[in-house]
């Protein structure tokens, strides 16, 4: 098997020294790259990164025991001891390896950013592209500088496609990531108030996200959602770099135009361009927009949309992003848990509540439980943004509202005269008693920002299902 990295390429990428002269002496190269000794595979390169809480240099021996072929360090004594390459800064070395990898890659690179839907769109697109060629992609949501660098460091130069997810919390991050990613196609899913506490307004967020277009050349393609309020601004930004612009959404100007979007008992049905009744078995109407974003990329790559539709129609949502968990209490008694626990911002929360209302309407004999947690990083307008959810919660009118966090507690206080409510400041107390609320024939939505920790509830729901199976 051809190695991913040779000694020559690693030294060229990082300007490293080989003090012992024995680096990779017995090997042709390394097969992978890791910064975590716990997940090392035999044949990997281990880069001893120094983080806020851990120093990778403390885990070198364990990495070697796990099968690491080579080590990169920033300590000369350790370099001699472990026959390692020596660099000034191991984090910088990882970034340099990523840049080297990107420059030697001859396939197509697609980068995705947005306030929400990044990971889901990457999931749909990467799984679709696998039908057309070898495809590499961001693992889970490793979308920061370290995550992007690791993703690119593991990219084989003979692959056809590379799908990258770019995330940000602060100004300047997307530009830095884009300068490493150098996308051929840049996609923005949407713009909303996520991470608003680090920005003055939504315009600053739109400006930051638009930096994903900054490295596109004349052959580059900018894919933009016309349904976002900032679409005209994003189009203006894309035009500045002379990129080809592809619009998707409901607008009459869209290149991939949605003509109809219907929520179904199972999944959703979407009509776009001249395509009628494309049924997405497992994706709701919010996820359907990510599917259309994916089709937009497929069209620009001049790949078969019919094949792509067949693939996408069968894909299930990722855990924490709308995955449906079924708890079987009996042959006819089922409870559905909609796991949207990974993250939340005002727009995604409203979309989740809207989809939950539609689900309740379809399954009108089922009881409903709404479990929502605080939306974080909203800054000075956090209370107001949380209170904007109240009309939608009233419309849903759940049989039980459970809130976790100080801001959603205020929602609970406002609604407790109208709706049965339980409120908790943290998820820990709820973990101990949540099963008391779960009965046959319910629909349960779980959604909140990742930092609130509602995802800790999901294994409990899965265990209920397993216990029922074991009893059966």
PDB file of C-alpha atoms in Angstrom, residues 139-248:
ATOM      1  CA  UNK A 139     -14.979  13.616  10.236  1.00  0.00           C
ATOM      2  CA  UNK A 140     -18.002  14.422  12.428  1.00  0.00           C
ATOM      3  CA  UNK A 141     -17.904  18.211  12.874  1.00  0.00           C
ATOM      4  CA  UNK A 142     -14.137  18.771  13.107  1.00  0.00           C
ATOM      5  CA  UNK A 143     -14.531  22.164  11.476  1.00  0.00           C
ATOM      6  CA  UNK A 144     -12.023  24.367  13.352  1.00  0.00           C
ATOM      7  CA  UNK A 145      -8.347  24.945  12.530  1.00  0.00           C
ATOM      8  CA  UNK A 146      -7.143  21.706  14.142  1.00  0.00           C
ATOM      9  CA  UNK A 147     -10.042  19.713  12.676  1.00  0.00           C
ATOM     10  CA  UNK A 148      -9.537  21.074   9.164  1.00  0.00           C
ATOM     11  CA  UNK A 149      -5.786  20.516   9.354  1.00  0.00           C
ATOM     12  CA  UNK A 150      -6.275  16.919  10.494  1.00  0.00           C
ATOM     13  CA  UNK A 151      -8.827  16.296   7.727  1.00  0.00           C
ATOM     14  CA  UNK A 152      -6.494  17.558   5.019  1.00  0.00           C
ATOM     15  CA  UNK A 153      -3.471  15.784   6.513  1.00  0.00           C
ATOM     16  CA  UNK A 154      -5.356  12.495   5.979  1.00  0.00           C
ATOM     17  CA  UNK A 155      -6.300  13.272   2.363  1.00  0.00           C
ATOM     18  CA  UNK A 156      -4.917  10.868  -0.255  1.00  0.00           C
ATOM     19  CA  UNK A 157      -3.822  12.764  -3.351  1.00  0.00           C
ATOM     20  CA  UNK A 158      -5.392  10.202  -5.690  1.00  0.00           C
ATOM     21  CA  UNK A 159      -8.936  10.833  -4.407  1.00  0.00           C
ATOM     22  CA  UNK A 160     -11.530  12.486  -6.614  1.00  0.00           C
ATOM     23  CA  UNK A 161     -13.421  14.669  -4.119  1.00  0.00           C
ATOM     24  CA  UNK A 162     -12.774  16.312  -0.778  1.00  0.00           C
ATOM     25  CA  UNK A 163     -15.704  17.767   1.210  1.00  0.00           C
ATOM     26  CA  UNK A 164     -14.724  20.153   4.003  1.00  0.00           C
ATOM     27  CA  UNK A 165     -16.798  21.763   6.728  1.00  0.00           C
ATOM     28  CA  UNK A 166     -15.677  25.202   7.952  1.00  0.00           C
ATOM     29  CA  UNK A 167     -16.995  26.536  11.265  1.00  0.00           C
ATOM     30  CA  UNK A 168     -16.400  29.716  13.187  1.00  0.00           C
ATOM     31  CA  UNK A 169     -17.032  31.431  16.509  1.00  0.00           C
ATOM     32  CA  UNK A 170     -15.101  34.642  15.961  1.00  0.00           C
ATOM     33  CA  UNK A 171     -14.161  37.071  13.214  1.00  0.00           C
ATOM     34  CA  UNK A 172     -11.258  36.044  11.009  1.00  0.00           C
ATOM     35  CA  UNK A 173     -11.700  32.292  11.419  1.00  0.00           C
ATOM     36  CA  UNK A 174     -13.400  31.537   8.089  1.00  0.00           C
ATOM     37  CA  UNK A 175     -10.780  33.475   6.158  1.00  0.00           C
ATOM     38  CA  UNK A 176      -7.952  31.554   7.808  1.00  0.00           C
ATOM     39  CA  UNK A 177      -9.668  28.217   7.216  1.00  0.00           C
ATOM     40  CA  UNK A 178     -10.438  29.115   3.605  1.00  0.00           C
ATOM     41  CA  UNK A 179      -6.809  29.996   2.942  1.00  0.00           C
ATOM     42  CA  UNK A 180      -5.957  26.428   3.925  1.00  0.00           C
ATOM     43  CA  UNK A 181      -8.946  24.722   2.275  1.00  0.00           C
ATOM     44  CA  UNK A 182      -8.678  26.595  -1.048  1.00  0.00           C
ATOM     45  CA  UNK A 183     -12.096  25.345  -2.232  1.00  0.00           C
ATOM     46  CA  UNK A 184     -13.008  24.937  -5.868  1.00  0.00           C
ATOM     47  CA  UNK A 185     -16.665  25.130  -4.816  1.00  0.00           C
ATOM     48  CA  UNK A 186     -17.778  27.154  -1.785  1.00  0.00           C
ATOM     49  CA  UNK A 187     -21.264  26.651  -0.320  1.00  0.00           C
ATOM     50  CA  UNK A 188     -23.067  28.755   2.292  1.00  0.00           C
ATOM     51  CA  UNK A 189     -26.117  26.963   3.706  1.00  0.00           C
ATOM     52  CA  UNK A 190     -27.658  29.992   5.472  1.00  0.00           C
ATOM     53  CA  UNK A 191     -27.004  32.989   7.726  1.00  0.00           C
ATOM     54  CA  UNK A 192     -28.565  33.450  11.163  1.00  0.00           C
ATOM     55  CA  UNK A 193     -27.784  34.738  14.647  1.00  0.00           C
ATOM     56  CA  UNK A 194     -25.664  31.827  15.867  1.00  0.00           C
ATOM     57  CA  UNK A 195     -22.541  33.030  17.721  1.00  0.00           C
ATOM     58  CA  UNK A 196     -24.010  36.560  17.657  1.00  0.00           C
ATOM     59  CA  UNK A 197     -22.413  37.367  21.021  1.00  0.00           C
ATOM     60  CA  UNK A 198     -19.049  37.604  19.239  1.00  0.00           C
ATOM     61  CA  UNK A 199     -20.386  39.929  16.517  1.00  0.00           C
ATOM     62  CA  UNK A 200     -22.195  43.262  16.443  1.00  0.00           C
ATOM     63  CA  UNK A 201     -25.001  42.071  14.168  1.00  0.00           C
ATOM     64  CA  UNK A 202     -26.040  39.545  11.524  1.00  0.00           C
ATOM     65  CA  UNK A 203     -24.303  41.578   8.825  1.00  0.00           C
ATOM     66  CA  UNK A 204     -20.963  40.894  10.491  1.00  0.00           C
ATOM     67  CA  UNK A 205     -21.812  37.177  10.543  1.00  0.00           C
ATOM     68  CA  UNK A 206     -22.714  37.302   6.838  1.00  0.00           C
ATOM     69  CA  UNK A 207     -19.467  39.153   6.146  1.00  0.00           C
ATOM     70  CA  UNK A 208     -17.463  36.530   8.017  1.00  0.00           C
ATOM     71  CA  UNK A 209     -19.187  33.602   6.303  1.00  0.00           C
ATOM     72  CA  UNK A 210     -18.659  35.213   2.886  1.00  0.00           C
ATOM     73  CA  UNK A 211     -14.889  34.917   3.382  1.00  0.00           C
ATOM     74  CA  UNK A 212     -15.308  31.346   2.140  1.00  0.00           C
ATOM     75  CA  UNK A 213     -15.455  32.922  -1.345  1.00  0.00           C
ATOM     76  CA  UNK A 214     -12.196  34.861  -0.877  1.00  0.00           C
ATOM     77  CA  UNK A 215      -9.857  32.317  -2.502  1.00  0.00           C
ATOM     78  CA  UNK A 216     -12.124  31.298  -5.395  1.00  0.00           C
ATOM     79  CA  UNK A 217     -10.629  31.946  -8.816  1.00  0.00           C
ATOM     80  CA  UNK A 218     -12.371  32.528 -12.172  1.00  0.00           C
ATOM     81  CA  UNK A 219     -13.202  28.824 -12.329  1.00  0.00           C
ATOM     82  CA  UNK A 220     -14.470  28.760  -8.758  1.00  0.00           C
ATOM     83  CA  UNK A 221     -18.139  28.352  -7.910  1.00  0.00           C
ATOM     84  CA  UNK A 222     -20.088  30.061  -5.112  1.00  0.00           C
ATOM     85  CA  UNK A 223     -23.300  28.284  -4.093  1.00  0.00           C
ATOM     86  CA  UNK A 224     -25.740  30.469  -2.162  1.00  0.00           C
ATOM     87  CA  UNK A 225     -29.114  29.911  -0.520  1.00  0.00           C
ATOM     88  CA  UNK A 226     -31.585  32.475  -1.881  1.00  0.00           C
ATOM     89  CA  UNK A 227     -33.910  31.896   1.083  1.00  0.00           C
ATOM     90  CA  UNK A 228     -31.524  33.545   3.539  1.00  0.00           C
ATOM     91  CA  UNK A 229     -32.086  37.251   4.196  1.00  0.00           C
ATOM     92  CA  UNK A 230     -28.469  37.929   3.325  1.00  0.00           C
ATOM     93  CA  UNK A 231     -28.451  36.266  -0.101  1.00  0.00           C
ATOM     94  CA  UNK A 232     -28.060  39.546  -2.048  1.00  0.00           C
ATOM     95  CA  UNK A 233     -25.146  40.540   0.154  1.00  0.00           C
ATOM     96  CA  UNK A 234     -23.499  37.145  -0.320  1.00  0.00           C
ATOM     97  CA  UNK A 235     -24.012  37.354  -4.090  1.00  0.00           C
ATOM     98  CA  UNK A 236     -22.317  40.761  -4.076  1.00  0.00           C
ATOM     99  CA  UNK A 237     -19.383  39.291  -2.167  1.00  0.00           C
ATOM    100  CA  UNK A 238     -19.074  36.361  -4.569  1.00  0.00           C
ATOM    101  CA  UNK A 239     -19.088  38.682  -7.576  1.00  0.00           C
ATOM    102  CA  UNK A 240     -16.072  40.535  -6.178  1.00  0.00           C
ATOM    103  CA  UNK A 241     -13.899  37.465  -6.720  1.00  0.00           C
ATOM    104  CA  UNK A 242     -15.386  36.779 -10.183  1.00  0.00           C
ATOM    105  CA  UNK A 243     -16.729  33.400  -9.110  1.00  0.00           C
ATOM    106  CA  UNK A 244     -19.500  31.629 -10.958  1.00  0.00           C
ATOM    107  CA  UNK A 245     -22.638  31.942  -8.818  1.00  0.00           C
ATOM    108  CA  UNK A 246     -25.175  29.146  -8.352  1.00  0.00           C
ATOM    109  CA  UNK A 247     -28.325  29.982  -6.416  1.00  0.00           C
ATOM    110  CA  UNK A 248     -30.646  27.467  -4.770  1.00  0.00           C
TER     111      UNK A 248
END
